Amino acid sequence: LVRGVILATSFGYFIFSRIVLTDMLFTTLLAVTCWGVLRGLLDPAPRRGPMLGAYAAMALAILTKGLIGLAFPVLTIGAFLLIIRDSRLLRRLELLRGSAVFLAVAAPWHILVGLKNPDFFWFYFVNEHVLRFVAKRHLLDYAPMPLYAYLIMVVVWTFPWSAFLPVALRRYWPRSKPTSREDRGFLFILLWAASVVGFFALTPSRLEYYSMPAFPALALCVGRLWGAEMAPRSGRALASGLSYSCFGLLTVAVGLLPASWLFPRLENVSLYNMFTAMDAYSRDIQYGILSNAEVYTVPSYEELVPLLQWATLILLVGVASATLAWLRRRPGVTVACLAATMLPTLTFVQTGIVMFEPHRSIVRLADVIVREFRPGDEIIIEGPYENFASANFYTGQRARVLHGLFGDLEFGSRYPEETWSSGRATPRRKGRSWRRWSSRRSGGGRGGSISSATLRAASPSCRPLAWNPWSSGGAGRTGCLPTGGVPEERRTRGRRAGYGIGNAECPRVHFAFRIPNSTLPAQL
């Protein structure tokens, strides 16, 4: 129970559970794999069911996220067997039956897709695994993190329980070959976490959420520490390491409170520009406004700052209460205080996510498109399809892709089928290549404005839904200003460097609308 509470109230585990990523499913499948292997190897009586279930979960992990679903268990089990050096454990691995289960689940999809798509094996095994690992992937469409930032984020994502991880490692790190079932299980869990964190530490192609599969293992490590402290004992003395961790956590909470009140005063300094550095959309949309402006697709200070201040205040009170409970030799109350503190803190995080929705979701724009849509019309998504893939869902219509031949969908665009991907986007039509439009675009990099020549290339009767008067190219470009009916909060603020908050606004719309028998507006 304690271990589950620790995992559920970890900052990063909560955050990533609110994002549509396959990594959360992969994390669950890897945890099931490790659980099955642990039961199969360490239970007093050999148990075939959990071990075979582990092979099935490992195969599903591969189908979810690729070959790391095989790499992490192999690294963990291999290192464990090398340290333990117990030949009897090899027989418990059920290699023959397990391999049959693994191949029965994982192989069919790979074989069928490979037979249907001749270049799949190069794309999947070489480009998406080998070349991605060494940061030589074709069309590198993400910015890898440096090693120090990646390791710092591991601490941040497991906050506040990461404060106690050094104590758990110092107390339970095996100084000799473990012999008890509990110590062997803890060693396996340590190797599980180390295989994930260490694997991505070795590759330059790492992102902030790549450590997610290690979260359950780290929670189990800290959970063993607190489980031992909560066990009934007489004459218990305070563990100095845990005392230092509590006071360190209290110091962080004390520092966060004034920082949250100082944050509104940072609006005119370069620190606030981190929003555009982190947000790909903010970087792209700048092509549609004044070149010396900054656009932030975030809520206003008036909305965000109170949430931040309340969250840090509650965190300070909760951590102080937990520290006081620890000093009074109440470890169970300490854990309860920290968990109870994270509940309202994470609730404020959830509220912030809801506040971002009008700035990030296209549902209101889709309402405008549905209202204006007529039979025979087409929706054109300019730029990366994955940034606006929900347009298909909310409008119920097929969307065609313009300037979208890069990133994850680039490989599939080479095939002649008229439709591809779950959203049925078509960057290429039979007898007419949409790829050639890329050379005719104006506005520079990805996410730039669509030129009138490009629109006419798509269709002589194509017109934009609206045009953007703030386009840096003047009247020669279309922009993406929504028509009436899109709420004011759909717009994002512009900010001139050195002049504080500006009045320029640039709405977030990347859609062009094609209406038969219409002409392009004069502004184009």
Coordinates of C-alpha atoms in Angstrom, one line a residue:
L1 CA 0.0 0.0 0.0
V2 CA 2.8 2.4 0.9
R3 CA 4.6 1.8 -2.3
G4 CA 1.4 2.4 -4.4
V5 CA 0.7 5.6 -2.5
I6 CA 4.3 6.8 -3.2
L7 CA 4.0 6.1 -6.9
A8 CA 0.5 7.6 -7.3
T9 CA 1.6 10.9 -5.5
S10 CA 4.8 11.3 -7.5
F11 CA 4.8 14.5 -9.4
G12 CA 5.9 13.1 -12.8
Y13 CA 3.7 10.0 -12.7
F14 CA 0.7 12.2 -12.2
I15 CA 1.7 14.6 -15.0
F16 CA 2.3 12.0 -17.6
S17 CA -0.9 10.2 -16.8
R18 CA -2.6 13.3 -18.1
I19 CA -0.8 13.2 -21.5
V20 CA -1.6 10.9 -24.4
L21 CA 1.7 9.0 -24.6
T22 CA 2.3 5.3 -25.1
D23 CA 5.0 5.5 -22.4
M24 CA 2.4 5.1 -19.6
L25 CA 1.2 1.9 -21.1
F26 CA 4.8 0.8 -21.7
T27 CA 5.6 1.5 -18.1
T28 CA 2.7 -0.6 -16.9
L29 CA 3.7 -3.5 -19.2
L30 CA 7.4 -3.3 -18.1
A31 CA 6.2 -3.4 -14.5
V32 CA 4.1 -6.5 -15.2
T33 CA 7.1 -8.1 -16.9
C34 CA 9.3 -7.5 -13.9
W35 CA 6.7 -8.7 -11.5
G36 CA 6.2 -11.9 -13.4
V37 CA 10.0 -12.5 -13.6
L38 CA 10.4 -11.8 -9.8
R39 CA 7.6 -14.2 -8.9
G40 CA 9.0 -16.9 -11.3
L41 CA 12.6 -16.6 -10.0
L42 CA 12.1 -15.9 -6.3
D43 CA 9.0 -17.7 -5.1
P44 CA 9.8 -20.7 -3.0
A45 CA 8.0 -23.1 -5.4
P46 CA 8.6 -22.7 -9.2
R47 CA 5.7 -20.9 -10.8
R48 CA 5.3 -21.2 -14.5
G49 CA 2.2 -18.9 -14.9
P50 CA 3.8 -15.6 -13.8
M51 CA 6.9 -16.3 -15.8
L52 CA 5.0 -17.0 -19.0
G53 CA 2.8 -14.0 -18.3
A54 CA 6.0 -11.9 -18.2
Y55 CA 7.0 -13.1 -21.7
A56 CA 3.6 -12.0 -23.0
A57 CA 3.8 -8.6 -21.3
M58 CA 7.3 -8.2 -22.7
A59 CA 5.9 -8.9 -26.2
L60 CA 3.1 -6.3 -25.7
A61 CA 5.7 -3.8 -24.5
I62 CA 7.6 -4.2 -27.8
L63 CA 4.4 -3.7 -29.7
T64 CA 3.8 -0.6 -27.6
K65 CA 7.2 1.2 -27.7
G66 CA 9.6 -0.9 -29.7
L67 CA 12.6 -3.0 -28.9
I68 CA 13.3 -1.3 -25.6
G69 CA 10.5 -3.5 -24.4
L70 CA 13.0 -6.4 -24.8
A71 CA 16.2 -4.5 -24.0
F72 CA 15.2 -3.4 -20.4
P73 CA 14.1 -6.9 -19.2
V74 CA 17.1 -8.5 -20.8
L75 CA 19.5 -6.0 -19.2
T76 CA 17.8 -6.4 -15.8
I77 CA 17.6 -10.2 -15.8
G78 CA 21.1 -10.6 -17.3
A79 CA 22.7 -8.3 -14.7
F80 CA 20.8 -10.0 -11.9
L81 CA 21.9 -13.5 -12.9
L82 CA 25.5 -12.4 -13.3
I83 CA 25.5 -11.0 -9.7
I84 CA 23.6 -13.9 -8.1
R85 CA 25.4 -16.7 -10.0
D86 CA 22.8 -19.3 -9.2
S87 CA 22.4 -21.8 -12.1
R88 CA 19.1 -23.0 -10.7
L89 CA 17.5 -19.7 -11.6
L90 CA 18.2 -20.4 -15.3
R91 CA 15.8 -23.3 -15.3
R92 CA 13.1 -21.1 -13.8
L93 CA 13.2 -18.7 -16.8
E94 CA 11.2 -21.1 -19.0
L95 CA 13.2 -20.0 -22.0
L96 CA 11.7 -22.4 -24.5
R97 CA 8.0 -22.0 -23.5
G98 CA 8.5 -18.3 -22.9
S99 CA 10.1 -17.7 -26.3
A100 CA 7.2 -19.4 -27.9
V101 CA 4.7 -17.2 -26.1
F102 CA 6.8 -14.1 -26.8
L103 CA 7.1 -14.8 -30.6
A104 CA 3.4 -15.8 -30.8
V105 CA 2.5 -12.3 -29.5
A106 CA 5.2 -10.0 -31.0
A107 CA 6.2 -11.6 -34.3
P108 CA 3.0 -11.6 -36.4
W109 CA 2.6 -7.9 -36.5
H110 CA 6.3 -7.3 -37.4
I111 CA 6.2 -10.0 -40.1
L112 CA 3.0 -8.9 -41.7
V113 CA 4.0 -5.2 -41.8
G114 CA 7.4 -6.1 -43.1
L115 CA 6.0 -8.1 -45.9
K116 CA 3.5 -5.4 -46.9
N117 CA 6.0 -2.6 -46.7
P118 CA 9.5 -3.5 -48.1
D119 CA 11.3 -0.6 -46.4
F120 CA 9.8 -1.2 -43.0
F121 CA 12.7 -3.2 -41.5
W122 CA 15.2 -0.5 -42.3
F123 CA 12.8 2.2 -41.0
Y124 CA 11.8 0.3 -37.9
F125 CA 15.0 -1.5 -36.8
V126 CA 17.8 0.7 -38.2
N127 CA 16.3 4.2 -38.3
E128 CA 14.0 4.2 -35.3
H129 CA 16.3 2.1 -33.0
V130 CA 19.9 2.1 -33.9
L131 CA 20.2 5.5 -35.5
R132 CA 17.9 7.0 -32.9
F133 CA 20.1 5.7 -30.1
V134 CA 23.2 7.4 -31.6
A135 CA 21.2 10.6 -32.5
K136 CA 21.7 10.0 -36.2
R137 CA 18.0 9.3 -37.0
H138 CA 16.7 10.4 -40.4
L139 CA 14.6 13.6 -39.8
L140 CA 15.6 14.3 -36.2
D141 CA 12.4 16.2 -35.2
Y142 CA 13.1 16.7 -31.5
A143 CA 15.6 18.4 -29.3
P144 CA 17.4 15.9 -27.0
M145 CA 18.2 16.8 -23.4
P146 CA 21.7 17.0 -22.0
L147 CA 22.6 14.4 -19.5
Y148 CA 22.6 16.6 -16.4
A149 CA 19.1 17.9 -17.3
Y150 CA 17.8 14.4 -17.8
L151 CA 19.1 13.3 -14.4
I152 CA 17.7 16.4 -12.7
M153 CA 14.3 15.6 -14.3
V154 CA 14.4 12.1 -12.8
V155 CA 14.6 13.8 -9.4
V156 CA 11.8 16.3 -10.3
W157 CA 9.4 13.7 -11.7
T158 CA 9.7 11.5 -8.5
F159 CA 9.3 14.5 -6.1
P160 CA 8.8 14.6 -3.2
W161 CA 9.8 11.0 -2.6
S162 CA 13.1 11.4 -4.5
A163 CA 14.4 13.2 -1.3
F164 CA 14.5 9.8 0.4
L165 CA 16.0 7.7 -2.4
P166 CA 19.6 8.3 -1.4
V167 CA 18.8 7.0 2.1
A168 CA 17.1 3.9 0.6
L169 CA 20.1 3.2 -1.6
R170 CA 22.6 3.7 1.2
R171 CA 20.7 1.4 3.5
Y172 CA 19.8 -1.4 1.2
W173 CA 22.6 -1.4 -1.4
P174 CA 23.9 -4.9 -1.5
R175 CA 27.5 -5.0 -0.2
S176 CA 27.8 -8.7 -1.0
K177 CA 25.9 -11.3 -2.9
P178 CA 22.4 -11.2 -1.5
T179 CA 21.0 -14.5 -0.3
S180 CA 17.6 -13.7 1.2
R181 CA 14.5 -13.5 -1.0
E182 CA 13.8 -9.9 0.1
D183 CA 17.4 -8.7 -0.6
R184 CA 17.4 -10.4 -4.0
G185 CA 14.1 -8.8 -4.9
F186 CA 15.4 -5.4 -4.0
L187 CA 18.5 -6.0 -6.1
F188 CA 16.3 -6.9 -9.1
I189 CA 14.3 -3.7 -8.6
L190 CA 17.5 -1.6 -8.4
L191 CA 18.7 -3.2 -11.6
W192 CA 15.3 -2.5 -13.2
A193 CA 15.6 1.2 -12.4
A194 CA 19.3 1.3 -13.4
S195 CA 18.6 -0.3 -16.8
V196 CA 16.1 2.4 -17.7
V197 CA 17.9 5.4 -16.4
G198 CA 21.4 4.1 -17.4
F199 CA 20.3 3.1 -20.9
F200 CA 19.1 6.6 -21.8
A201 CA 22.0 8.2 -20.0
L202 CA 24.3 6.5 -22.5
T203 CA 22.4 7.8 -25.6
P204 CA 22.5 11.4 -26.6
S205 CA 18.9 11.0 -27.9
R206 CA 17.1 11.4 -24.6
L207 CA 13.9 13.3 -23.7
E208 CA 12.6 14.3 -20.3
Y209 CA 9.9 11.6 -20.0
Y210 CA 12.2 8.7 -21.0
S211 CA 12.8 7.9 -17.4
M212 CA 9.1 7.1 -16.8
P213 CA 9.5 3.3 -16.9
A214 CA 11.8 3.5 -13.9
F215 CA 9.2 5.3 -11.7
P216 CA 7.6 2.1 -10.3
A217 CA 11.0 0.7 -9.4
L218 CA 12.0 3.9 -7.7
A219 CA 8.7 3.9 -5.8
L220 CA 9.4 0.4 -4.6
C221 CA 12.8 1.3 -3.4
V222 CA 11.5 4.2 -1.3
G223 CA 8.5 2.2 -0.2
R224 CA 10.8 -0.5 1.3
L225 CA 12.5 2.2 3.3
W226 CA 9.3 3.6 4.8
G227 CA 7.8 0.2 5.2
A228 CA 10.7 -0.8 7.5
E229 CA 10.4 2.5 9.4
M230 CA 6.7 2.0 10.0
A231 CA 7.2 -1.6 11.3
P232 CA 6.5 -1.7 15.0
R233 CA 9.7 -1.6 17.1
S234 CA 10.4 -0.5 20.6
G235 CA 13.0 2.0 21.5
R236 CA 13.4 3.2 17.9
A237 CA 16.0 5.9 17.3
L238 CA 15.7 8.4 14.6
A239 CA 17.5 7.6 11.3
S240 CA 19.8 10.5 10.7
G241 CA 19.6 10.0 6.9
L242 CA 15.8 10.4 6.9
S243 CA 16.1 13.4 9.2
Y244 CA 18.5 15.1 6.7
S245 CA 16.1 14.2 3.9
C246 CA 13.1 15.7 5.7
F247 CA 15.0 18.9 6.4
G248 CA 16.3 19.1 2.8
L249 CA 12.7 18.7 1.6
L250 CA 11.6 21.4 4.0
T251 CA 14.3 23.7 2.7
V252 CA 13.1 23.2 -0.9
A253 CA 9.5 24.0 0.1
V254 CA 10.6 27.1 2.0
G255 CA 12.5 28.3 -1.1
L256 CA 9.6 27.6 -3.5
L257 CA 7.2 29.9 -1.5
P258 CA 8.9 33.2 -2.1
A259 CA 9.8 32.1 -5.6
S260 CA 6.1 31.7 -6.4
W261 CA 5.5 35.3 -5.2
L262 CA 8.4 36.6 -7.1
F263 CA 7.4 34.9 -10.3
P264 CA 4.9 37.7 -11.5
R265 CA 7.8 40.1 -11.4
L266 CA 9.8 38.1 -14.0
E267 CA 7.4 38.9 -16.9
N268 CA 9.8 41.5 -18.4
V269 CA 13.0 39.5 -18.2
S270 CA 14.4 36.8 -20.5
L271 CA 13.5 34.0 -18.1
Y272 CA 9.9 34.1 -19.2
N273 CA 11.1 33.3 -22.8
M274 CA 11.5 29.7 -21.7
F275 CA 7.9 29.2 -22.7
T276 CA 8.8 29.5 -26.4
A277 CA 12.0 27.5 -25.9
M278 CA 9.9 24.6 -24.5
D279 CA 6.9 24.8 -26.8
A280 CA 7.3 23.8 -30.4
Y281 CA 4.0 25.5 -31.4
S282 CA 5.2 28.8 -29.9
R283 CA 8.4 28.5 -31.9
D284 CA 6.4 27.8 -35.1
I285 CA 3.7 30.5 -34.7
Q286 CA 6.3 33.3 -34.5
Y287 CA 6.5 33.2 -38.3
G288 CA 3.0 34.7 -38.4
I289 CA 3.7 37.8 -36.3
L290 CA 6.2 40.6 -35.9
S291 CA 9.7 39.2 -36.0
N292 CA 10.7 40.9 -32.7
A293 CA 7.7 39.6 -30.8
E294 CA 7.3 36.5 -28.6
V295 CA 4.1 34.4 -28.5
Y296 CA 3.2 32.3 -25.6
T297 CA 0.4 29.8 -25.8
V298 CA -0.2 29.9 -22.1
P299 CA -2.8 31.4 -19.8
S300 CA -2.3 34.8 -18.3
Y301 CA -0.3 35.6 -15.1
E302 CA -3.6 36.4 -13.4
E303 CA -4.8 32.9 -13.9
L304 CA -1.6 30.9 -13.2
V305 CA 0.1 32.7 -10.4
P306 CA -2.6 32.2 -7.7
L307 CA -2.5 28.5 -8.4
L308 CA 1.3 28.4 -8.1
Q309 CA 1.2 30.4 -4.9
W310 CA -1.5 28.2 -3.3
A311 CA 0.3 25.0 -4.3
T312 CA 3.6 26.1 -2.8
L313 CA 1.9 27.3 0.4
I314 CA 0.2 23.9 0.8
L315 CA 3.4 22.1 0.0
L316 CA 5.3 24.1 2.7
V317 CA 2.6 23.4 5.3
G318 CA 2.5 19.7 4.5
V319 CA 6.3 19.2 4.4
A320 CA 6.6 21.1 7.7
S321 CA 3.9 18.8 9.2
A322 CA 5.7 15.7 7.9
T323 CA 9.0 16.9 9.3
L324 CA 7.4 17.5 12.7
A325 CA 5.8 14.1 12.7
W326 CA 9.2 12.5 11.9
L327 CA 10.9 14.3 14.7
R328 CA 8.1 13.0 17.0
R329 CA 8.9 9.4 15.8
R330 CA 5.7 9.0 13.8
P331 CA 6.9 7.6 10.4
G332 CA 3.4 6.6 9.4
V333 CA 2.1 10.1 10.0
T334 CA 5.1 11.4 8.1
V335 CA 4.2 9.4 5.0
A336 CA 0.5 10.3 5.4
C337 CA 1.3 14.0 5.6
L338 CA 3.4 14.0 2.4
A339 CA 0.8 12.0 0.5
A340 CA -2.0 14.2 1.7
T341 CA 0.1 17.3 0.8
M342 CA 0.5 16.1 -2.8
L343 CA -3.2 15.5 -3.3
P344 CA -4.2 19.3 -3.3
T345 CA -0.9 20.2 -4.9
L346 CA -1.6 17.8 -7.8
T347 CA -5.2 19.1 -7.9
F348 CA -3.8 22.5 -8.6
V349 CA -1.7 21.0 -11.4
Q350 CA -4.8 19.5 -12.9
T351 CA -6.6 22.8 -12.7
G352 CA -3.7 24.4 -14.5
I353 CA -3.9 21.8 -17.2
V354 CA -7.6 22.6 -17.6
M355 CA -6.7 26.3 -17.9
F356 CA -4.3 25.5 -20.7
E357 CA -7.0 23.7 -22.7
P358 CA -8.5 26.8 -24.5
H359 CA -4.9 27.7 -25.5
R360 CA -4.0 24.3 -26.7
S361 CA -7.1 22.4 -27.8
I362 CA -8.6 22.9 -31.3
V363 CA -12.1 21.9 -30.3
R364 CA -13.5 25.5 -30.6
L365 CA -11.8 25.9 -34.0
A366 CA -13.3 22.6 -35.0
D367 CA -16.8 23.9 -34.0
V368 CA -16.2 26.9 -36.4
I369 CA -15.2 24.5 -39.2
V370 CA -18.2 22.2 -38.7
R371 CA -20.5 25.2 -38.7
E372 CA -19.0 26.5 -42.0
F373 CA -18.5 23.2 -43.7
R374 CA -20.4 22.4 -46.8
P375 CA -20.6 19.3 -49.0
G376 CA -17.5 19.2 -51.2
D377 CA -15.4 21.3 -48.9
E378 CA -12.0 20.1 -47.8
I379 CA -9.9 20.8 -44.7
I380 CA -6.2 21.4 -45.2
I381 CA -3.8 21.1 -42.2
E382 CA -0.6 23.1 -42.9
G383 CA 2.4 21.8 -41.1
P384 CA 2.9 18.7 -38.9
Y385 CA -0.2 16.6 -39.0
E386 CA 0.4 15.2 -35.5
N387 CA 0.1 18.8 -34.0
F388 CA -3.5 19.0 -35.2
A389 CA -4.5 15.3 -35.6
S390 CA -7.6 15.8 -33.5
A391 CA -9.2 17.9 -36.2
N392 CA -10.3 14.7 -37.8
F393 CA -11.9 13.5 -34.6
Y394 CA -13.7 16.8 -33.8
T395 CA -14.9 17.6 -37.3
G396 CA -15.6 14.0 -38.5
Q397 CA -14.0 14.9 -41.8
R398 CA -10.9 13.9 -43.7
A399 CA -8.1 16.4 -43.5
R400 CA -5.3 16.7 -46.1
V401 CA -1.8 17.6 -45.1
L402 CA 0.2 20.5 -46.6
H403 CA 3.9 20.9 -45.7
G404 CA 3.7 18.0 -43.4
L405 CA 6.3 15.7 -45.0
F406 CA 8.7 15.5 -42.0
G407 CA 8.7 13.9 -38.7
D408 CA 7.1 10.6 -37.8
L409 CA 4.7 10.6 -40.8
E410 CA 7.4 11.2 -43.4
F411 CA 8.2 7.6 -44.0
G412 CA 4.5 6.6 -44.7
S413 CA 4.1 9.4 -47.1
R414 CA 6.3 7.6 -49.6
Y415 CA 3.6 5.0 -50.3
P416 CA 1.1 5.6 -53.1
E417 CA -2.0 4.9 -51.1
E418 CA -4.4 7.8 -51.0
T419 CA -5.0 7.6 -47.3
W420 CA -2.7 6.7 -44.5
S421 CA -2.4 7.0 -40.7
S422 CA -5.3 6.8 -38.2
G423 CA -6.4 10.3 -39.3
R424 CA -6.5 9.5 -43.0
A425 CA -4.3 12.4 -43.8
T426 CA -3.0 12.4 -47.4
P427 CA 0.2 14.3 -48.2
R428 CA 0.2 12.8 -51.7
R429 CA -2.6 12.1 -54.1
K430 CA -2.6 9.8 -57.1
G431 CA -1.3 11.5 -60.1
R432 CA -0.4 14.7 -58.3
S433 CA 2.4 15.1 -55.7
W434 CA 1.8 17.3 -52.8
R435 CA 5.5 17.1 -51.9
R436 CA 6.4 19.7 -54.6
W437 CA 4.4 22.4 -52.8
S438 CA 7.2 22.5 -50.2
S439 CA 9.5 24.4 -52.6
R440 CA 6.8 27.0 -53.1
R441 CA 6.1 27.9 -49.5
S442 CA 6.9 31.3 -48.1
G443 CA 7.6 32.3 -44.6
G444 CA 10.6 30.1 -43.9
G445 CA 10.5 27.2 -41.4
R446 CA 7.9 24.9 -40.2
G447 CA 4.6 26.5 -39.3
G448 CA 5.1 29.5 -41.5
S449 CA 2.3 31.2 -43.4
I450 CA 0.7 29.7 -46.5
S451 CA 1.3 31.6 -49.7
S452 CA -1.5 32.4 -52.1
A453 CA 0.4 30.4 -54.8
T454 CA 0.4 27.4 -52.5
L455 CA -3.3 27.7 -52.0
R456 CA -3.9 27.9 -55.7
A457 CA -1.8 24.9 -56.2
A458 CA -4.0 23.0 -53.9
S459 CA -7.1 24.1 -55.7
P460 CA -8.1 27.1 -57.9
S461 CA -11.1 27.5 -55.6
C462 CA -9.2 27.4 -52.3
R463 CA -9.4 30.2 -49.8
P464 CA -8.3 30.5 -46.2
L465 CA -10.8 30.6 -43.4
A466 CA -9.4 34.1 -42.5
W467 CA -6.2 36.0 -43.0
N468 CA -3.7 37.4 -40.5
P469 CA -3.0 41.2 -40.8
W470 CA 0.1 40.8 -38.5
S471 CA 1.9 38.5 -41.0
S472 CA 5.5 39.7 -41.2
G473 CA 5.3 39.3 -45.0
G474 CA 2.6 41.9 -45.4
A475 CA -0.3 41.4 -47.7
G476 CA 1.4 38.6 -49.7
R477 CA 0.7 35.9 -47.1
T478 CA -2.3 34.4 -45.5
G479 CA -2.4 33.9 -41.8
C480 CA -4.8 32.1 -39.6
L481 CA -7.0 34.6 -37.8
P482 CA -10.3 32.7 -36.9
T483 CA -13.7 33.9 -37.9
G484 CA -16.4 35.0 -35.5
G485 CA -17.4 32.5 -32.9
V486 CA -13.9 31.7 -31.6
P487 CA -13.7 33.0 -28.0
E488 CA -11.2 35.7 -27.2
E489 CA -9.2 33.3 -25.0
R490 CA -8.3 31.3 -28.1
R491 CA -5.8 34.0 -28.9
T492 CA -2.3 34.1 -27.5
R493 CA -0.5 37.2 -26.4
G494 CA 2.4 38.8 -28.2
R495 CA 5.3 40.3 -26.3
R496 CA 8.0 42.7 -27.6
A497 CA 11.5 42.1 -26.2
G498 CA 12.4 45.0 -23.9
Y499 CA 8.9 46.6 -24.0
G500 CA 7.0 44.4 -21.5
I501 CA 3.6 43.2 -22.5
G502 CA 2.5 44.2 -26.0
N503 CA -0.9 44.4 -27.5
A504 CA -0.3 42.2 -30.5
E505 CA -2.3 39.0 -30.6
C506 CA -1.9 36.0 -32.9
P507 CA -4.6 33.3 -32.8
R508 CA -3.5 29.7 -33.0
V509 CA -5.1 28.4 -36.2
H510 CA -3.3 26.4 -38.9
F511 CA -6.3 25.5 -41.1
A512 CA -7.2 26.5 -44.6
F513 CA -10.7 26.0 -45.9
R514 CA -11.6 25.1 -49.5
I515 CA -15.0 26.2 -50.7
P516 CA -16.0 25.3 -54.3
N517 CA -16.5 28.1 -56.8
S518 CA -15.0 30.7 -54.5
T519 CA -12.2 33.1 -55.2
L520 CA -9.2 34.0 -53.1
P521 CA -9.7 37.2 -51.0
A522 CA -8.1 40.3 -52.3
Q523 CA -5.8 40.5 -49.2
L524 CA -3.9 37.5 -50.7

